[in-house]
XYZ file of C-alpha atoms in Angstrom:
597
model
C -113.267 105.008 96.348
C -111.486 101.458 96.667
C -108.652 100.906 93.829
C -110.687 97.869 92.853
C -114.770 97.142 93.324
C -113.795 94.380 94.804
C -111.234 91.938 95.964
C -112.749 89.165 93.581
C -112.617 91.905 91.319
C -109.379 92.473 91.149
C -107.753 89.258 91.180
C -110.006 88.750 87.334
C -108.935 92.345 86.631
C -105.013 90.964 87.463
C -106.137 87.908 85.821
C -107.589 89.509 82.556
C -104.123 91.236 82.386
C -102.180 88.441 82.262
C -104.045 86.603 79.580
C -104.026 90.150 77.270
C -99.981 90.128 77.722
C -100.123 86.335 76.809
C -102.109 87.091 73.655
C -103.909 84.275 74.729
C -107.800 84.095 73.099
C -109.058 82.147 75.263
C -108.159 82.988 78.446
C -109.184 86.170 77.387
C -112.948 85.373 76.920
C -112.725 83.625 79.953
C -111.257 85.962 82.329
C -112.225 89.482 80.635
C -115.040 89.369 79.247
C -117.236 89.091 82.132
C -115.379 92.566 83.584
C -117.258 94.337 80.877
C -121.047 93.682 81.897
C -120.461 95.724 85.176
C -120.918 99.229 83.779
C -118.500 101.067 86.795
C -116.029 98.374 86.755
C -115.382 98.900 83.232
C -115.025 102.194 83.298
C -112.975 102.031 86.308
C -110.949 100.047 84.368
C -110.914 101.068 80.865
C -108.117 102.915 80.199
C -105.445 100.191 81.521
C -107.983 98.073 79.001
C -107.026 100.063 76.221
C -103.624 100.598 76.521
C -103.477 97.232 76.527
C -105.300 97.087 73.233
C -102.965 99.467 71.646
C -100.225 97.133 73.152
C -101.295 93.714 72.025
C -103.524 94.552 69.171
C -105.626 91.917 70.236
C -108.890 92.206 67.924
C -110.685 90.596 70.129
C -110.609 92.461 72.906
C -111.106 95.346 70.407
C -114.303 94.019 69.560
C -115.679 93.911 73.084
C -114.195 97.529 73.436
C -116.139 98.348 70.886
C -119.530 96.432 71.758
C -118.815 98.682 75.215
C -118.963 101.538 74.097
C -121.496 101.490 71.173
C -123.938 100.802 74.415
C -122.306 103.308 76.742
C -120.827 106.115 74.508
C -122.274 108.982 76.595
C -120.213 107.971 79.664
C -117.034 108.068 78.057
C -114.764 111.328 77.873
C -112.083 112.098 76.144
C -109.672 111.708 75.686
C -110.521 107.750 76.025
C -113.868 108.238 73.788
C -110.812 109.749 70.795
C -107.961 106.683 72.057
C -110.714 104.261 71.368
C -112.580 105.908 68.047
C -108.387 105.760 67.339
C -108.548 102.014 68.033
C -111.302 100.934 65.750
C -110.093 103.344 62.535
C -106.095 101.542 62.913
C -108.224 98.123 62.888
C -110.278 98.631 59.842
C -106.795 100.182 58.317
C -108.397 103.234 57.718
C -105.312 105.702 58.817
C -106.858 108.902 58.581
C -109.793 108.631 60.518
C -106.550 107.109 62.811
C -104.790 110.113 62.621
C -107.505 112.434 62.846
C -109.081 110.737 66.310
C -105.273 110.645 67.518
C -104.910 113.797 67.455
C -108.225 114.879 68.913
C -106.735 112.478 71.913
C -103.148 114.312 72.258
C -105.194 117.563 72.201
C -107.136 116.146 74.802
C -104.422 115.270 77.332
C -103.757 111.440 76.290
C -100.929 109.764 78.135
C -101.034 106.699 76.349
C -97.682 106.070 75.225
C -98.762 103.092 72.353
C -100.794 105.147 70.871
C -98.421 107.745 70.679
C -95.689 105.558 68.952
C -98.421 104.261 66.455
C -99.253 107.924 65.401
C -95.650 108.644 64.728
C -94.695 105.777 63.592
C -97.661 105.710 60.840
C -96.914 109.594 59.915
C -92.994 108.565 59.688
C -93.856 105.287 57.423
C -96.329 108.276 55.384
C -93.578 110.244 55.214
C -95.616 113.358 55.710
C -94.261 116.337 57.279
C -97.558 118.138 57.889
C -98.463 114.860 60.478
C -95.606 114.835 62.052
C -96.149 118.557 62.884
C -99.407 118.054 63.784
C -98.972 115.693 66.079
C -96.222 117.895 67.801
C -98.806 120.381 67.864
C -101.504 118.417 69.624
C -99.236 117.004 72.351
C -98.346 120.420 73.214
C -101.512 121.421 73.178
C -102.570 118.409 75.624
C -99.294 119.531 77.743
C -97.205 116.112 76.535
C -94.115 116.019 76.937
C -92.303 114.307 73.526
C -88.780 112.972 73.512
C -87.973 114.828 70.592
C -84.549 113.189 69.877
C -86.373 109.519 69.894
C -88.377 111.019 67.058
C -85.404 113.380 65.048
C -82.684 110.531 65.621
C -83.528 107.478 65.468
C -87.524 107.371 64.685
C -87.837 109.569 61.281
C -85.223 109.962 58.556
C -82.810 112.325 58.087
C -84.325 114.309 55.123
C -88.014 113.616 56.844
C -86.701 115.237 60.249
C -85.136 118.076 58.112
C -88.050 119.025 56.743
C -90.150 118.833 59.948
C -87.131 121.058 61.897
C -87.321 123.417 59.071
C -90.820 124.423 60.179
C -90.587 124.182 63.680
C -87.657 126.385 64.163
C -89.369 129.265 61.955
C -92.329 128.793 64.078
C -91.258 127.673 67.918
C -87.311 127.568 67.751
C -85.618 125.674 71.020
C -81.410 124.964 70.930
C -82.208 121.570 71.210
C -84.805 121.766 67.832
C -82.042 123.628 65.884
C -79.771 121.095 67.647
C -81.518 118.380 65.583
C -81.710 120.500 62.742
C -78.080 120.601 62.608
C -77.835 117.236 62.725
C -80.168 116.395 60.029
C -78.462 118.638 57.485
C -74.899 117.124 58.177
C -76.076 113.574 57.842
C -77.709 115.059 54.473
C -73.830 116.205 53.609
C -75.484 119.990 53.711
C -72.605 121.121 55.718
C -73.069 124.711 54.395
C -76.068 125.036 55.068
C -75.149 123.115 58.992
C -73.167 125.758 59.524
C -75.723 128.822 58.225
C -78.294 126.855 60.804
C -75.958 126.804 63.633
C -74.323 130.448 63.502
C -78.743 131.592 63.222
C -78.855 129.181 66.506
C -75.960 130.330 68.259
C -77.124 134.220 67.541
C -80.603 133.252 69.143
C -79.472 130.849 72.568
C -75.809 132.314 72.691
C -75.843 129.912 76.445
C -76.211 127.068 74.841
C -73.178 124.843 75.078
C -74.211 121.982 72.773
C -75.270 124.336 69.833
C -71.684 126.092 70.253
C -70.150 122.471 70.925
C -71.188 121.223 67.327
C -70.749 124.596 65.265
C -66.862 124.252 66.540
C -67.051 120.865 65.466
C -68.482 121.681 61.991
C -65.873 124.428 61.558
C -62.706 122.284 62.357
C -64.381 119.869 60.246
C -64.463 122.734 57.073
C -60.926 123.528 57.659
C -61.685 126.703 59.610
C -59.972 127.041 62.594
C -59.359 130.560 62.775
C -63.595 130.970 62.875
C -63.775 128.467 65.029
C -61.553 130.032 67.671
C -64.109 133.102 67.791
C -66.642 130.508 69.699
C -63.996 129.170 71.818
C -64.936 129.264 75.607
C -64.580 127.053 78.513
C -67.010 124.900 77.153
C -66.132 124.824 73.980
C -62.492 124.277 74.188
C -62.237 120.861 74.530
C -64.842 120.194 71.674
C -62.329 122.390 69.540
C -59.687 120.231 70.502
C -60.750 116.661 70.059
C -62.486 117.735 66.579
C -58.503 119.050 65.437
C -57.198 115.990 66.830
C -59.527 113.786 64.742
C -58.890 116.121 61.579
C -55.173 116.805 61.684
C -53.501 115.946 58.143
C -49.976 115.227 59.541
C -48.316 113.510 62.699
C -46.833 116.566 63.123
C -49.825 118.507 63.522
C -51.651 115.675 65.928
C -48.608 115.318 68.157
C -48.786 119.312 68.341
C -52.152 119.410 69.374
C -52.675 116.745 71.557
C -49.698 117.746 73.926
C -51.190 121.299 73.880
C -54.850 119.827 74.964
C -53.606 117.712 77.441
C -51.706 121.238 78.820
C -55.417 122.549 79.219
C -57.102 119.145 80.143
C -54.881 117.310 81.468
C -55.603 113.285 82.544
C -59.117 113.684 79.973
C -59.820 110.227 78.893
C -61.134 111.100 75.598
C -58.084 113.462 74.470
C -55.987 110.421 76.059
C -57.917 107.835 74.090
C -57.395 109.292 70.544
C -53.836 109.707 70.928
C -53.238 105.912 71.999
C -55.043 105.204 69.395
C -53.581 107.522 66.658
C -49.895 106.105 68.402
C -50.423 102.871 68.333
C -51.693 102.605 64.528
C -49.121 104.940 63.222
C -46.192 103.031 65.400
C -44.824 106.318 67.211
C -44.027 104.221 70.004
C -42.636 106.852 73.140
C -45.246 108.702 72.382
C -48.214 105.757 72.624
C -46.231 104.718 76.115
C -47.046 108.018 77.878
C -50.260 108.615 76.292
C -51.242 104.747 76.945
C -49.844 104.613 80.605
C -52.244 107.804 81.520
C -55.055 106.726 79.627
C -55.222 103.518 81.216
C -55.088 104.696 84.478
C -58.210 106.884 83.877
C -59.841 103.582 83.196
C -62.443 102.316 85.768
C -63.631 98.938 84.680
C -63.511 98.178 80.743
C -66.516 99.484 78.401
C -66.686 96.943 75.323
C -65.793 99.883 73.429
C -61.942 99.669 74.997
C -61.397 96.583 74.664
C -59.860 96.275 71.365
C -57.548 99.545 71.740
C -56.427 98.707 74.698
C -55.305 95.229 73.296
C -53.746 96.926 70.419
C -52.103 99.618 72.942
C -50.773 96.684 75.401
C -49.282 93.928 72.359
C -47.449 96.915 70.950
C -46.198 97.834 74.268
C -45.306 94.244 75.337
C -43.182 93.727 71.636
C -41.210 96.998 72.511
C -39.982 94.952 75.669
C -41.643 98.115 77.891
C -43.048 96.455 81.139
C -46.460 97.386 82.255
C -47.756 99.696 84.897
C -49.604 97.818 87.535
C -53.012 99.487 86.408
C -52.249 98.038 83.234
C -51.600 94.547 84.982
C -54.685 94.834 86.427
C -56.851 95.233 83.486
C -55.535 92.528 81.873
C -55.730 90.352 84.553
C -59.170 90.962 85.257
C -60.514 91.069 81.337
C -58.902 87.607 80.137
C -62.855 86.356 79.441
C -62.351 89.290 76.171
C -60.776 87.453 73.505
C -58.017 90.213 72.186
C -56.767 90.579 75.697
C -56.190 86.525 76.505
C -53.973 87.086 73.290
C -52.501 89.519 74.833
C -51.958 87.815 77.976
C -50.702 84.859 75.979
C -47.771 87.186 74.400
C -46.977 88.561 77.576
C -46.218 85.246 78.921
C -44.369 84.084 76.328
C -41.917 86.936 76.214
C -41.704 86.327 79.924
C -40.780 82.734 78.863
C -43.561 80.907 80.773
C -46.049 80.878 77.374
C -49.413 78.817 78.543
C -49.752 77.736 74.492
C -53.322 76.424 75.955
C -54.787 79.856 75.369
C -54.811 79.874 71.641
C -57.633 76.673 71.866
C -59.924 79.076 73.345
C -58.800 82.648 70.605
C -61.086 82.507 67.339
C -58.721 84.643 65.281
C -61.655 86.064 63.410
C -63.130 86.869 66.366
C -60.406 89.041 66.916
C -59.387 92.853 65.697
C -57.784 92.901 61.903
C -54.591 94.354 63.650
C -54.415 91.942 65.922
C -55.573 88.648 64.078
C -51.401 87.798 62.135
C -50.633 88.283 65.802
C -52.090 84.823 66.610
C -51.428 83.147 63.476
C -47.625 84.082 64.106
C -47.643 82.995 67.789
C -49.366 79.518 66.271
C -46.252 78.816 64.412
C -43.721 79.486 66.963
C -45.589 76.987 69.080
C -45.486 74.450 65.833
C -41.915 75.290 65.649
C -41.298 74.993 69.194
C -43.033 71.593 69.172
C -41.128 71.059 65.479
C -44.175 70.623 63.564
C -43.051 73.619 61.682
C -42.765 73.405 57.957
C -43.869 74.933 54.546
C -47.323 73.367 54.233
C -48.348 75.255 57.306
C -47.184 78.774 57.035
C -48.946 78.254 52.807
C -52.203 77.821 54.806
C -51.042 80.829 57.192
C -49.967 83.431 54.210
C -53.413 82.568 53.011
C -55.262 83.576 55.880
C -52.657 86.519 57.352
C -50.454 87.385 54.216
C -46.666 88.054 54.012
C -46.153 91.483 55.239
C -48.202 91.045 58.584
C -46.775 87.926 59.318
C -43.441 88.966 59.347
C -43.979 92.368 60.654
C -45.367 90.635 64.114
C -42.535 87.423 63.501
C -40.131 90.447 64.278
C -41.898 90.888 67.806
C -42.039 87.203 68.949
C -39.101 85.699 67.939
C -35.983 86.147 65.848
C -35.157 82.118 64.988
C -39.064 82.561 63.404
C -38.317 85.572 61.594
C -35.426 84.276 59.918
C -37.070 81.092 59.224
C -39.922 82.718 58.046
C -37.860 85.030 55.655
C -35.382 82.277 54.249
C -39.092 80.178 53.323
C -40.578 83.082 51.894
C -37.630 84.012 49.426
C -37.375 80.092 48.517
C -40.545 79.773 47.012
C -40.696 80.262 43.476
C -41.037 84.395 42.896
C -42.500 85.595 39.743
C -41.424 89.459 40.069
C -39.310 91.550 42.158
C -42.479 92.585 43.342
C -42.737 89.726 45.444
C -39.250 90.235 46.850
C -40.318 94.036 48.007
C -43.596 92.559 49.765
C -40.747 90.832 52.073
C -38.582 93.661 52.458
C -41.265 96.403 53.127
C -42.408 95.201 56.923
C -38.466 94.803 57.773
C -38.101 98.629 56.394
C -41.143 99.939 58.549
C -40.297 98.315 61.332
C -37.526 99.029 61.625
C -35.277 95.678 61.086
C -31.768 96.104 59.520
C -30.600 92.742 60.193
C -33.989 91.148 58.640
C -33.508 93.637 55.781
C -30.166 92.425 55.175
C -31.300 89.170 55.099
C -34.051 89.618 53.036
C -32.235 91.505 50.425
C -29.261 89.011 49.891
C -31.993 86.377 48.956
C -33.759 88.919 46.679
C -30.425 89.573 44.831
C -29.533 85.989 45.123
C -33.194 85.878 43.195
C -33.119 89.424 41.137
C -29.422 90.215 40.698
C -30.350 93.212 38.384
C -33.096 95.327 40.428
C -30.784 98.477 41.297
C -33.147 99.110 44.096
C -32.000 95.906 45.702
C -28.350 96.494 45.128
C -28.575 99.884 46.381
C -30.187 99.111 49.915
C -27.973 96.026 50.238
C -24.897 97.974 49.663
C -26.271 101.289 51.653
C -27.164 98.615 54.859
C -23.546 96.623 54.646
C -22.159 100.416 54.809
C -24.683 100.968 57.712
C -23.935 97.304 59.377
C -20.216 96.420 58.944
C -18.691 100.023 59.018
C -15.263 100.259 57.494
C -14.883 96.049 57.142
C -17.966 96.268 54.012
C -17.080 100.052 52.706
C -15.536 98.499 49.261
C -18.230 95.938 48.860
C -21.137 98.515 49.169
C -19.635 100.676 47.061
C -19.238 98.008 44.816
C -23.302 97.509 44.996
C -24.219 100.907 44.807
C -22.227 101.663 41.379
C -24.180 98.940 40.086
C -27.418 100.078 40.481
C -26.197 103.439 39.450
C -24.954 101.765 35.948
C -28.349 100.006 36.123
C -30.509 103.416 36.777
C -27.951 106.482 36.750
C -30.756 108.964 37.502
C -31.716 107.437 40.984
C -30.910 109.889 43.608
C -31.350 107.421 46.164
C -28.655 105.528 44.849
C -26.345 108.906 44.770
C -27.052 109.548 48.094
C -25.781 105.848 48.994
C -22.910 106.596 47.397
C -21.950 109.601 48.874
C -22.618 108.236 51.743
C -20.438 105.256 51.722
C -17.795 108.209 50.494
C -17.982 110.161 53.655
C -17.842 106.932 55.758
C -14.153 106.653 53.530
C -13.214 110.080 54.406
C -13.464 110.803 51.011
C -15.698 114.042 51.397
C -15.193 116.049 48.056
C -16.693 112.827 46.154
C -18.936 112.723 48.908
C -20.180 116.169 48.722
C -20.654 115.544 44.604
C -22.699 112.707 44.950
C -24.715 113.956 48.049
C -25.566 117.299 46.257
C -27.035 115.647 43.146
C -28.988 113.468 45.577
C -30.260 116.895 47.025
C -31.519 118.593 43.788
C -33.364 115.170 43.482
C -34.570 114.550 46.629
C -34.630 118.570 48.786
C -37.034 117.631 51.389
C -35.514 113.818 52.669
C -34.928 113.992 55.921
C -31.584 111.150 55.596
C -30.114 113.080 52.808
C -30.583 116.422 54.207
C -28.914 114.885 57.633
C -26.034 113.317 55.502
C -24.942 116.403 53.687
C -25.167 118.477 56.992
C -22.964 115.951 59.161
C -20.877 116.125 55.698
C -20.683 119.812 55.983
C -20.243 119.784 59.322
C -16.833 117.620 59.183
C -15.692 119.453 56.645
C -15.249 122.400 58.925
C -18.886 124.603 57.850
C -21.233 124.693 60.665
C -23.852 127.282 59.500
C -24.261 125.791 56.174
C -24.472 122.518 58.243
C -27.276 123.367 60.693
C -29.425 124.929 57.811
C -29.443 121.481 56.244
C -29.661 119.723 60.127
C -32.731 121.839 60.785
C -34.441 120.733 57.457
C -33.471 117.197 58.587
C -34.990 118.039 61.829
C -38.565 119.541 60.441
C -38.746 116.754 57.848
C -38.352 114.407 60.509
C -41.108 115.665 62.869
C -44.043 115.258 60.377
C -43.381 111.506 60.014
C -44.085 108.644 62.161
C -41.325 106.051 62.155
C -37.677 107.022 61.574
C -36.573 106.633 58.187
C -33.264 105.129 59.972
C -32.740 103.653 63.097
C -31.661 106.592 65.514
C -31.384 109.011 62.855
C -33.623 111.513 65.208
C -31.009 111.493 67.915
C -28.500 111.521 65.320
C -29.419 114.850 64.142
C -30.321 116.443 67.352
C -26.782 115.207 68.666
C -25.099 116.951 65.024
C -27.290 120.356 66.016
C -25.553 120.642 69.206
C -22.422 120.326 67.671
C -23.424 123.075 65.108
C -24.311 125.713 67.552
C -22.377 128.620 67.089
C -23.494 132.480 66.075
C -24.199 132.408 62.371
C -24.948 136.117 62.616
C -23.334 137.762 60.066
């Protein structure tokens, strides 16, 4: 038999087509309508015809349909005879007779995908469970194949699909049904019962990977890694691994576990990716290098989903002064059309003293990452002040936009004359509270940025002569600083803000400090010891009284306090102190000697 009656045929058929997708009425008429007094033809045709009903909804065409097959019912089989009794219920709204002739046409063996998505998506709107099984039902009973995670994830609602997986997997379980199960009761928040679900699932398809995959997931999740190591296999592990990694409580535990899952995966881009990204945010800057410099060589091309970490991961990189591999070169190079990387590319050049100040004409800096937008606003006023149209009415409208503490956290980065400038304009405005004063200082602290801290602090006390926790860091940093040329002025400082707050072991420990530095180390150990019963698990003051007790000739007493220095140290991010990490390590190597009784 020919595909078409005939070649005129056709071409109206083609024709007729056209003029349905157009939704055009009278093209229609014309071109369609004369298909349907050839009884063969029509038939011939009649199910494209349909399915292009269901498609454009056209109600004229549904009318003709219908005229057809009033006067030819007997020649058409199902499950066309249920698609179109289907056709004319949804037109006259009446959903059950709908629903009821749909499902006679799944049983039947329909393949037409529109009707299909009008049945589900009428039982999902219903929010009937029953339909929705029923329809599963018929399609396997007309041997159609569903895309069952169309309908559980995205097409029906989470506690809609739960109810509908309830049934199923008591009646005809699969892992990918109890999958979806899963997944419905955690969106819910019933991780309990998740977890009940998945064990039942993982009892009853023990090969399934993704079932085990998500249980390990859900357990890591509750805080139970010990149960979750009894599912652990080889392809589980990394699962396990990226779900502690996104759950660990302390920088500690996330450094720990990301250098042991790069032992077992090494070069994976995902276990890569999270610890750029935990790096980067938290500022643990060797750490981001190596895990950056791998990750970005595992990169082929840039997903939109990379873009903004590896911005954040290459800024970060280019303040530090740490040049870039040429993989990294070459992402930039070829990305500058993404807006956080032509920043990027902007800093880069200016720290390479060739900045092309064009760039920031063509940066929205809302457009850009919240991290990453004080970046511009910063690099806009060192070109004002390199073009000395800098002054106070401009960085007003940039604190606005940016505020204090990111502006001068990313000044430190791009240029020290800004900084400075920046700081002295700050602290000359007119400050209602000490408060104000500490929104300055805190960015120079975390950074961290002695010299801007000094700075900082001599205007706050020039400001707020009285705040003991200004006269204590002042004197503690001139002890820091200057050395032995300050010693009597910080001490000075720090009995202040003793007299001012006597109970402020941060204070004694300043003080003891700035004794030791004397050679003074029985006042020393006094003041260092009441700083301890105060503060016992500082990492600074646990270092000072173990160099303390170190000098003074006591080198297991020292390490004990060296080593609580040490494991202090390791579950924070940035260094209290510049280089007090080395600092101790170097002081434990001087302490090693047998301690054995």
């Amino acid at each position: 038999m020919p595909l078409f009656p005939s070649p005129d045929w056709a071409a109206a058929f083609l024709a007729c087509q056209v003029a349905l997708r157009e939704e055009d009425l009278r093209k229609v008429e014309v071109l369609c309508f004369p298909l349907f007094e050839e009884k063969e033809a029509f038939l011939y045709s009649l199910e494209g015809l349909v399915r292009l009903a269901y498609e454009t909804g056209n109600r004229t065409l549904i009318s003709e349909l219908e005229k057809f097959y009033d006067r030819q019912r007997e020649a058409v089989k199902p499950p066309l005879s249920y698609e179109l009794k289907a056709l004319f219920a949804l037109r006259e709204g009446d959903l059950e007779g709908f629903f009821d002739a749909g499902v006679e046409a799944l049983r039947s063996g329909s393949s037409n995908a529109y009707l299909l998505g009008k049945l589900f998506a009428a039982a999902a709107v219903a929010g009937e469970a029953d339909k929705i099984l029923a329809l599963i039902k018929a399609s396997a009973e007309g041997g159609i194949e569903l895309n069952e995670e169309f309908i559980f994830e995205e097409l029906l609602k989470p506690p809609l699909a739960a109810a509908v997986l309830k049934k199923l997997v008591a009646e005809s379980p699969t892992p990918r049904r109890y999958l979806f199960y899963a997944k419905a009761l955690l969106e819910l928040g019933k991780v309990a019962e998740a977890e009940r679900v998945l064990k039942r699932a993982v009892e009853e398809f023990p090969r399934s990977s993704e079932l085990k995959n998500l249980l390990v997931r859900v357990l890591v999740e509750e805080d139970k890694l010990s149960e979750a190591k009894k599912y652990l296999s080889p392809e589980t592990e990394r699962t396990y691994y990226l779900a502690v990694l996104e759950n660990a409580e302390d920088f500690a535990a996330f450094k720990r576990t990301f250098e042991e899952a790069l032992s077992k995966f090494p070069d994976d881009p995902e276990i890569l990716r999270r610890g750029v990204a935990v790096f980067t945010v938290l500022g643990a800057d060797d750490e981001m290098v190596k895990a950056g410099e791998a990750w970005t060589e595992t990169l082929e091309g840039l997903p939109d989903g990379e873009v903004n970490l590896l911005a954040a991961y290459l800024v970060r990189k280019i303040c530090l002064g740490k040049p870039l591999t040429p993989k990294e070169k070459k992402l930039l190079e070829e990305n500058l059309d993404r807006q956080p990387l032509r920043l990027a590319a902007l800093l880069k050049g200016f720290k390479e003293g060739k900045p092309d100040w064009r760039i920031l004409n063509t940066v929205d800096p809302r457009e850009l990452p919240l991290y990453l937008q004080p970046l511009y606003g910063v690099l806009e006023l060192e070109r004002l002040r390199e073009e000395g149209e800098l002054d106070e009415a401009v960085l007003d409208d940039a604190d606005e936009f940016y505020g204090v503490q990111r502006l001068l956290f990313w000044s430190a980065c791009v240029d020290q004359r800004l900084k400075e400038w920046l700081i002295e304009t700050f602290l000359s405005r007119p400050l209602k509270s000490p408060a104000e004063c500490a929104a300055v200082l805190k960015p120079l602290f975390l950074l961290p940025d002695p010299e801007g801290a000094e700075l900082a602090l001599r205007l706050c006390l020039e400001r707020f002569p009285t705040v003991p926790e200004f006269l204590n860091s002042y004197g503690y940093l001139l002890a820091e600083l200057y050395g032995p040329r300050l010693l009597d002025e910080a001490e000075k400082l720090v009995k202040k803000a003793l007299e001012l707050d006597p109970d402020s072991p941060y204070a004694a420990d300043s003080l003891g400090w700035i004794y030791f530095k004397k050679g003074d180390y029985e006042r020393a150990k006094l003041w260092l010891e009441r700083a301890l019963e105060k503060l016992p698990d500082d990492p600074v003051v646990n270092a000072h009284y173990g160099e303390l007790l170190l000098k003074m000739g006591r080198p297991c007493e020292a390490k004990e306090y060296l080593l609580k220095a040490r494991e202090e140290l390791s579950l924070r991010v940035r260094e209290p102190e510049v280089g007090i990490r080395e600092r101790v390590e170097k002081l434990l190597e001087e302490a090693r000697v047998d301690c054995r009784p």
